[in-house]
Coordinates of C-alpha atoms in Angstrom, one line a residue:
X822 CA 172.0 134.2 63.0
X823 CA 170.0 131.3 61.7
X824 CA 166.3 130.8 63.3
X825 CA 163.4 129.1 62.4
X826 CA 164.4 125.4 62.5
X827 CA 164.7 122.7 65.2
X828 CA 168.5 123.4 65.2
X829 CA 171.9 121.2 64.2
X830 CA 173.3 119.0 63.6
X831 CA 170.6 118.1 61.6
X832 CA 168.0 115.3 63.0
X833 CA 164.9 116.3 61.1
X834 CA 164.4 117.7 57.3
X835 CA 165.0 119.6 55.0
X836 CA 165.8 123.1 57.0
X837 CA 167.8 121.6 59.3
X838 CA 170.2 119.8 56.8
X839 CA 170.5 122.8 55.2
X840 CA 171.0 125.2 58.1
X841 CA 173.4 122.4 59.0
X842 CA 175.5 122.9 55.7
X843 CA 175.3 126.8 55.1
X844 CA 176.3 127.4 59.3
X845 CA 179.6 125.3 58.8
X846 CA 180.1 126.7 55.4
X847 CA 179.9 130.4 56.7
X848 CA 182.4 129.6 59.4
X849 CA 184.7 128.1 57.0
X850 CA 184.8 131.6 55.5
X851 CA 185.6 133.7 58.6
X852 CA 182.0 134.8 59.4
X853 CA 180.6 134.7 62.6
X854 CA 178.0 132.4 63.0
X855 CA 174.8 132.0 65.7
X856 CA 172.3 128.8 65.3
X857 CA 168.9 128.6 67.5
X858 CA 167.9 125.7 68.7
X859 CA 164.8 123.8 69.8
X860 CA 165.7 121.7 73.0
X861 CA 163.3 119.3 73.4
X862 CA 162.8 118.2 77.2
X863 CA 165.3 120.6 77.7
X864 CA 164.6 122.5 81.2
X865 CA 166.2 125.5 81.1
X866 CA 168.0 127.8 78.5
X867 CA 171.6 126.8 77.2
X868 CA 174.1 127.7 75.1
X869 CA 177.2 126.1 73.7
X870 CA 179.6 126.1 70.3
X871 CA 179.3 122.8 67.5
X872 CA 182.1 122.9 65.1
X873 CA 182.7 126.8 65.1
X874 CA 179.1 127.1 65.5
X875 CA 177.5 129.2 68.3
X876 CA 174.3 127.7 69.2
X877 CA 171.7 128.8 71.4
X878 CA 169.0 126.2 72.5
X879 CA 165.9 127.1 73.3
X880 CA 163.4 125.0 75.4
X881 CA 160.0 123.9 73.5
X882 CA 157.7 121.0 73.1
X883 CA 157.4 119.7 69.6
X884 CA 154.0 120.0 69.3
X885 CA 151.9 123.1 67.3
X886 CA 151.8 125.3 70.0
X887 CA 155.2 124.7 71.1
X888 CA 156.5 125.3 67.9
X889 CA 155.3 128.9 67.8
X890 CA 156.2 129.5 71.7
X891 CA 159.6 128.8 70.7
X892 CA 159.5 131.0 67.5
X893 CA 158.6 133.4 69.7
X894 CA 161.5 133.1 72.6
X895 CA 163.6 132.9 69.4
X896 CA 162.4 135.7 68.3
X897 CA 163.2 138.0 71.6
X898 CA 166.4 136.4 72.0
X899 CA 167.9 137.0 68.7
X900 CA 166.2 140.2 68.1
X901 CA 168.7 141.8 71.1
X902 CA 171.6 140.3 69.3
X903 CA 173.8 142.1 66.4
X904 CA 173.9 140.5 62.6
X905 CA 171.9 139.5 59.6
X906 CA 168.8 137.6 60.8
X907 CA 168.6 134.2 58.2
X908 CA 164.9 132.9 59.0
X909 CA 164.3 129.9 57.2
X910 CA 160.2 129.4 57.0
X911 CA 156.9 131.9 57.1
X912 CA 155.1 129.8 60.0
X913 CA 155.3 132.5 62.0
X914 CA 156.3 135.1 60.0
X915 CA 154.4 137.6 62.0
X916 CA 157.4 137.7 64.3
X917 CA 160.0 139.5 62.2
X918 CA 158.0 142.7 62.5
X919 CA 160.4 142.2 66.3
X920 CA 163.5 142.8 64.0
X921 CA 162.0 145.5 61.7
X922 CA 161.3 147.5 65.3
X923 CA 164.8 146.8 66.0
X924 CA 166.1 147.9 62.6
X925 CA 168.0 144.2 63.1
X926 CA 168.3 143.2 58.6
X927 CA 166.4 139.9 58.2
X928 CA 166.6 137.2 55.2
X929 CA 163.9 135.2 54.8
X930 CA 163.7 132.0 52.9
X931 CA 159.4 131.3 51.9
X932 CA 159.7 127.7 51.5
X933 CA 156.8 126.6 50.0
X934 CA 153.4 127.3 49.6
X935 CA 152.2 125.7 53.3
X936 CA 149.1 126.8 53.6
X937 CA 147.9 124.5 50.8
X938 CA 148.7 121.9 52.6
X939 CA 146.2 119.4 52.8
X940 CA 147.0 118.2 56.2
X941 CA 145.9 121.6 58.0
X942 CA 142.4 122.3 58.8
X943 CA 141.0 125.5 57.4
X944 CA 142.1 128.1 60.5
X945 CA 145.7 126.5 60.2
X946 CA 145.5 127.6 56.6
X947 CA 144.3 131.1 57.9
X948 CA 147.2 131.5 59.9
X949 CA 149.8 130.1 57.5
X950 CA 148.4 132.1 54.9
X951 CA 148.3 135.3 57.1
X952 CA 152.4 134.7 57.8
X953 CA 153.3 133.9 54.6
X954 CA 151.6 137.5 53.7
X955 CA 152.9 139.0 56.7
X956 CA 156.9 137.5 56.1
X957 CA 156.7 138.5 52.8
X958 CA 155.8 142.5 53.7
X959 CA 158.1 142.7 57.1
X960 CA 161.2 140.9 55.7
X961 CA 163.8 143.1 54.2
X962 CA 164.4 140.4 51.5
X963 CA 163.2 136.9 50.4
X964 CA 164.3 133.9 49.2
X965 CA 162.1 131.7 46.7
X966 CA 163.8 128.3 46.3
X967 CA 162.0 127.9 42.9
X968 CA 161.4 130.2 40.1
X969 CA 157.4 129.3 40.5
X970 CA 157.4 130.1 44.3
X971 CA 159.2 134.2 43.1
X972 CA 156.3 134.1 40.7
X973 CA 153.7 133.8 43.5
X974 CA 155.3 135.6 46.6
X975 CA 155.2 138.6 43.8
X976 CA 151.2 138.9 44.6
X977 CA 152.9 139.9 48.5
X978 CA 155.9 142.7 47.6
X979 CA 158.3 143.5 44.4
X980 CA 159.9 141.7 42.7
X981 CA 163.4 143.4 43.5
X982 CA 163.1 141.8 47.2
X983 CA 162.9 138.3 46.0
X984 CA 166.2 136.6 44.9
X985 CA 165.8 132.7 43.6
X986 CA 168.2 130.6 45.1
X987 CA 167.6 126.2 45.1
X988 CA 168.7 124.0 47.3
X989 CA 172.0 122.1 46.7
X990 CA 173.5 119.1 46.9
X991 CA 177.4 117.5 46.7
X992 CA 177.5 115.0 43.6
X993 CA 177.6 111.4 45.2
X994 CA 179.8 109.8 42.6
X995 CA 180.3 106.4 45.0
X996 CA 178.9 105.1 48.1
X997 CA 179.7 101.7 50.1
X998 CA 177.7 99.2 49.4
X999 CA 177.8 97.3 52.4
X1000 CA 175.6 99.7 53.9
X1001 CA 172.7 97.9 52.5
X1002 CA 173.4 94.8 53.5
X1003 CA 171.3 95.5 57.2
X1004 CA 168.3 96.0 55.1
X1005 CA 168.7 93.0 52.8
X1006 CA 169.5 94.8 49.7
X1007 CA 171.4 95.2 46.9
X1008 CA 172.3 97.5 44.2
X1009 CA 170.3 98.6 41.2
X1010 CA 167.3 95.6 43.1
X1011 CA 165.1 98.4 44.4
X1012 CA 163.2 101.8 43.9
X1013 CA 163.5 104.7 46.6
X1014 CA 161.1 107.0 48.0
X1015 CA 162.0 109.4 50.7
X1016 CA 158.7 111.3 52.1
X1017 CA 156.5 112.2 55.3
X1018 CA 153.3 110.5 54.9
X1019 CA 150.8 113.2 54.3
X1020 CA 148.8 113.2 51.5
X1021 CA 150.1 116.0 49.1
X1022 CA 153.0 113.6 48.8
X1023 CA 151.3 111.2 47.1
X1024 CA 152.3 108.3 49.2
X1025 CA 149.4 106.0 48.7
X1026 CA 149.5 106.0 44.8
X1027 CA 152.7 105.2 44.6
X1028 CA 152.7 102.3 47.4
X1029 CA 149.5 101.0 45.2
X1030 CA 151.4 101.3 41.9
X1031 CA 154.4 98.9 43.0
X1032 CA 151.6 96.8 45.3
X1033 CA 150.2 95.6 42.0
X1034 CA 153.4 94.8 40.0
X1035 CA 155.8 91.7 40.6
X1036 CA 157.8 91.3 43.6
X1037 CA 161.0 92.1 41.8
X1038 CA 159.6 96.0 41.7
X1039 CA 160.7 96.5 45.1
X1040 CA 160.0 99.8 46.5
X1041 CA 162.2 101.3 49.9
X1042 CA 160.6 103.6 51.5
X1043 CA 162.2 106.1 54.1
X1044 CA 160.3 108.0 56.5
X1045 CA 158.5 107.7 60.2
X1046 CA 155.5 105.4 59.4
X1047 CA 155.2 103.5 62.5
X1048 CA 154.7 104.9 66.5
X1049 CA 151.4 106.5 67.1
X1050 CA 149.7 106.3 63.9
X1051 CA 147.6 108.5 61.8
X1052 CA 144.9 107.7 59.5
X1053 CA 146.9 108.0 56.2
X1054 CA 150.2 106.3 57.8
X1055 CA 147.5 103.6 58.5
X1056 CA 146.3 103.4 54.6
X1057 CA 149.6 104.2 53.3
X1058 CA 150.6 100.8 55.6
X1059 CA 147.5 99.0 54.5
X1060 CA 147.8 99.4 50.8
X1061 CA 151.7 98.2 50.8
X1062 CA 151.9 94.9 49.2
X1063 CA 155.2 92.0 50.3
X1064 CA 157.3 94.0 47.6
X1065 CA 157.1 97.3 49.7
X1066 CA 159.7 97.6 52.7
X1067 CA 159.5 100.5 55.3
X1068 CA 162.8 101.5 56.4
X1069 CA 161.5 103.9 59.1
X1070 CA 163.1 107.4 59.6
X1071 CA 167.1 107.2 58.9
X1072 CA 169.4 110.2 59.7
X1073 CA 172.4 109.2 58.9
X1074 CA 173.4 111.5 55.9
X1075 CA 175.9 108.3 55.0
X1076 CA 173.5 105.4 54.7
X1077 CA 171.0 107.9 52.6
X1078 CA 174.0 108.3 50.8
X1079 CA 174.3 105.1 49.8
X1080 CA 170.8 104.2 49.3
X1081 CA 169.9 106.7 47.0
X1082 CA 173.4 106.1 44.9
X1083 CA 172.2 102.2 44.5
X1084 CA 168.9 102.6 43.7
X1085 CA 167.9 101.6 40.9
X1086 CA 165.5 105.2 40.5
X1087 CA 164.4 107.8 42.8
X1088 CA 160.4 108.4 43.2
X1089 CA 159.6 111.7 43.9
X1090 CA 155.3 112.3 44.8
X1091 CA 155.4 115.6 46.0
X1092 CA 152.7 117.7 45.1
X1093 CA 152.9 121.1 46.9
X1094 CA 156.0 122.9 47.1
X1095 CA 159.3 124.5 45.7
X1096 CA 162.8 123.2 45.1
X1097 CA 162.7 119.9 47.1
X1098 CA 165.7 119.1 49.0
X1099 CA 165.2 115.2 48.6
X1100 CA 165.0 115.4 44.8
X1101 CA 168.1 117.8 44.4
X1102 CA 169.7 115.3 46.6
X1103 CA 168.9 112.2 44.2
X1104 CA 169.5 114.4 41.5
X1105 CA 173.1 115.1 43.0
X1106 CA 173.3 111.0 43.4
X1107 CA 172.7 110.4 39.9
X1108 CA 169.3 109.1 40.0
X1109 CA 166.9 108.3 37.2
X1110 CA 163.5 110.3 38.5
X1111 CA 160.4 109.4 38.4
X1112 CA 158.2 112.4 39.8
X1113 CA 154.9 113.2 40.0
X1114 CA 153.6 116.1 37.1
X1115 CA 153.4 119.5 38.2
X1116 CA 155.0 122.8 38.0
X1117 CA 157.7 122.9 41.0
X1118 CA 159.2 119.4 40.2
X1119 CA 159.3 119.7 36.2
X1120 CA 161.8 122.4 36.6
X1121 CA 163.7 120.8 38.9
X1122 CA 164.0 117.3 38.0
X1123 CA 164.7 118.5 34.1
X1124 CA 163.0 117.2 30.9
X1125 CA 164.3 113.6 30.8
X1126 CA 162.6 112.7 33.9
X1127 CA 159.8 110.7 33.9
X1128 CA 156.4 112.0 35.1
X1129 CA 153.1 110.4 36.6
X1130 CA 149.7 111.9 37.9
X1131 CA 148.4 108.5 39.6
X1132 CA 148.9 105.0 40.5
X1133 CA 147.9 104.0 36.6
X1134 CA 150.3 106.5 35.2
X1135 CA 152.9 105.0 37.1
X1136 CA 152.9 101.6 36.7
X1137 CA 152.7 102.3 33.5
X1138 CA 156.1 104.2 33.5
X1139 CA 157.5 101.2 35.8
X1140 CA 156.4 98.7 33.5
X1141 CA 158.2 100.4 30.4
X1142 CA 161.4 100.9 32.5
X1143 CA 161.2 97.1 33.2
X1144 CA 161.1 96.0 29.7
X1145 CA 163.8 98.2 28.8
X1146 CA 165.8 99.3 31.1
X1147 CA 168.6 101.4 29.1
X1148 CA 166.2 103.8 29.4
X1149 CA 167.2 104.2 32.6
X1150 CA 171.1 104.9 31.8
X1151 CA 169.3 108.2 29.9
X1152 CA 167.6 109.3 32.8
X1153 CA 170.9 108.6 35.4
X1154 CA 173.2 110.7 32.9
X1155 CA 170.6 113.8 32.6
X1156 CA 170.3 113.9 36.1
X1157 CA 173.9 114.6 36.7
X1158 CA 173.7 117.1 34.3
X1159 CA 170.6 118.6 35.7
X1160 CA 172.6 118.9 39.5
X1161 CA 175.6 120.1 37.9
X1162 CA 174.0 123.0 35.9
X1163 CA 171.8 124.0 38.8
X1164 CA 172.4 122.5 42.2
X1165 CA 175.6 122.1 42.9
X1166 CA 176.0 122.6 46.5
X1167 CA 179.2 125.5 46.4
X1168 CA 177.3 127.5 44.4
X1169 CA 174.3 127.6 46.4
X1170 CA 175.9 128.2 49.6
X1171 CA 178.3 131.2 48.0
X1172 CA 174.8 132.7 46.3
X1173 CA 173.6 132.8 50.2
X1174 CA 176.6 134.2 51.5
X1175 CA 176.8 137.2 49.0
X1176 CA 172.6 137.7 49.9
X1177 CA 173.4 137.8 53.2
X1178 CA 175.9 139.9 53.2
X1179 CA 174.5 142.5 50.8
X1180 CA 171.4 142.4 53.3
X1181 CA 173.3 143.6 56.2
X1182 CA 175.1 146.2 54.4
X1183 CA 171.9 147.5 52.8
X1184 CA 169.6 147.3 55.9
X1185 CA 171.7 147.9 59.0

């Protein structure tokens, strides 16, 4: 059973890409596999199968406190059901202590470190903090998606609960490049960034970095950034010069595909977190990377990336990739190599499989 996302097929992040790829996966291999879902406007409890995939969907609101009120119903639903529970995130890690009452074995990946978020107030830092202490201790076992993220869940339990496993990603070793045409593009003419806007993702510096340079620096930016708008949306929209083009939030796993394969490098801002799926996904596309300095993307973009700490850093990096651009054939190859000795996407999804079934044999 897989809980803790907004469900699949995947229409959101991270989680739900992944949940996505490792339920389809599992069922490919025989297992049995159970997927809860968040139905938003959704009246009543449903349930129905997806590709092999049993789901169960859950209605909720899609706000704070409908998020935990269907964490919760998740919770006692899935908690009178039979199997190895998969919980991907600590929000509300207070609830597994349900399937330690129930002697029900429960996996669950840590993410990152949330609380240090700089969105959330400081009670919403209280409480993330309080679950990620709480998931860690009423667990059975953990996954850390980054070697840094094991080092600091170790302050919580031992170090024999924790396994590290990344993200992964297929190689993308083509992609059609008539999918850019509806956005006016063409290959190797544009830089990518894929990102929420919220602070810690350094949106802002790098919309002011490319703002400042020629229009031929053109910088593509994926994510929501219009409807109701928050302050930094607003900034982050302010501060974008005519060579900066908001694509909006795009979902179709194809025409990412392609944008990331033709792009002439992949920016990567965040700041707080593990193993980012986004950057094993460029990685996986063959992108040069251009990533903001700091422990969790270091060891996962690899050494021949290129790093910045603000706006100056980085145009300073664009500048010297402009005026010789081999570099950038360099930076494509060691990606690839980077992807293919860490995050290849089989390997990842057979390291979960053998976790989860060495979980249910060990704590059922």
């Amino acid at each position: 059973m897989i809980v803790g996302t907004r469900g699949v097929p995947a229409q959101h992040g991270g989680f739900e890409t992944f949940a996505e790829d490792l339920s389809l996966f599992l069922v490919s291999r025989g297992h049995d596999v159970t997927v809860y879902c968040q139905g938003q406007g959704a009246q009543q409890f449903s349930e129905d199968n997806w590709n092999r995939v049993h789901r169960f969907v859950i209605p909720s609101a899609r706000h704070a406190a409908g998020t935990v009120s269907y964490d919760w119903a998740t919770t006692l639903h899935s908690s009178r059901n039979k199997g190895v529970v998969l919980t991907l995130g600590y929000n509300t890690g207070v609830f597994s202590l349900m399937y330690r009452f129930r002697r029900l074995p429960n996996l669950m990946n840590m993410d990152g470190i949330e609380w240090k978020r700089e969105k959330w107030s400081i009670p919403q830092r209280l409480w993330l903090w309080f679950n990620e202490w709480a998931g860690a201790r009423f667990a059975n076992h953990l996954v850390a998606d980054h070697p840094e993220i094991a080092l600091h869940l170790h302050r919580h339990t031992s170090v024999g609960k924790i396994a590290v496993i990344p993200y992964g990603a297929d190689a993308v070793t083509s992609a059609p490049i008539e999918s850019l045409f509806p956005y006016g593009l063409n290959s190797k003419s544009y830089y990518l960034l894929i990102a929420r806007p919220e602070p810690e993702n350094s949106i802002i510096e790098v919309v002011r970095a490319f703002s400042l340079r020629q229009a031929s620096n053109k910088l593509v930016v994926l994510g929501n950034y219009s409807g109701r708008a928050t302050e930094y949306t607003q900034q982050v929209l302010d501060a974008a010069g005519p060579n900066v083009q908001f694509l909006g939030a795009i979902y179709d796993r194809e025409i990412v595909r392609a944008l990331r394969f033709h792009a002439k490098a992949y920016i990567h801002g965040h700041r707080v977190g593990g193993t980012n799926p986004s950057l094993v996904e460029s990685l996986a596309a063959g992108n040069a990377i251009i990533a903001h300095d700091n422990r969790f993307t270091r060891w996962v973009a690899g050494e021949k990336a290129r790093f910045f700490t603000c706006t100056k850093d980085l145009g300073e990096i664009l500048d010297s990739l402009e005026q010789n651009p081999l570099q950038l054939l360099e930076m494509e190859a060691a990606s690839r190599q980077r992807h293919s000795n860490e995050f290849e996407k089989q390997k990842v999804l057979e390291a979960y499989e053998k976790l989860i079934v060495h979980v249910g044999r060990c704590y059922s």
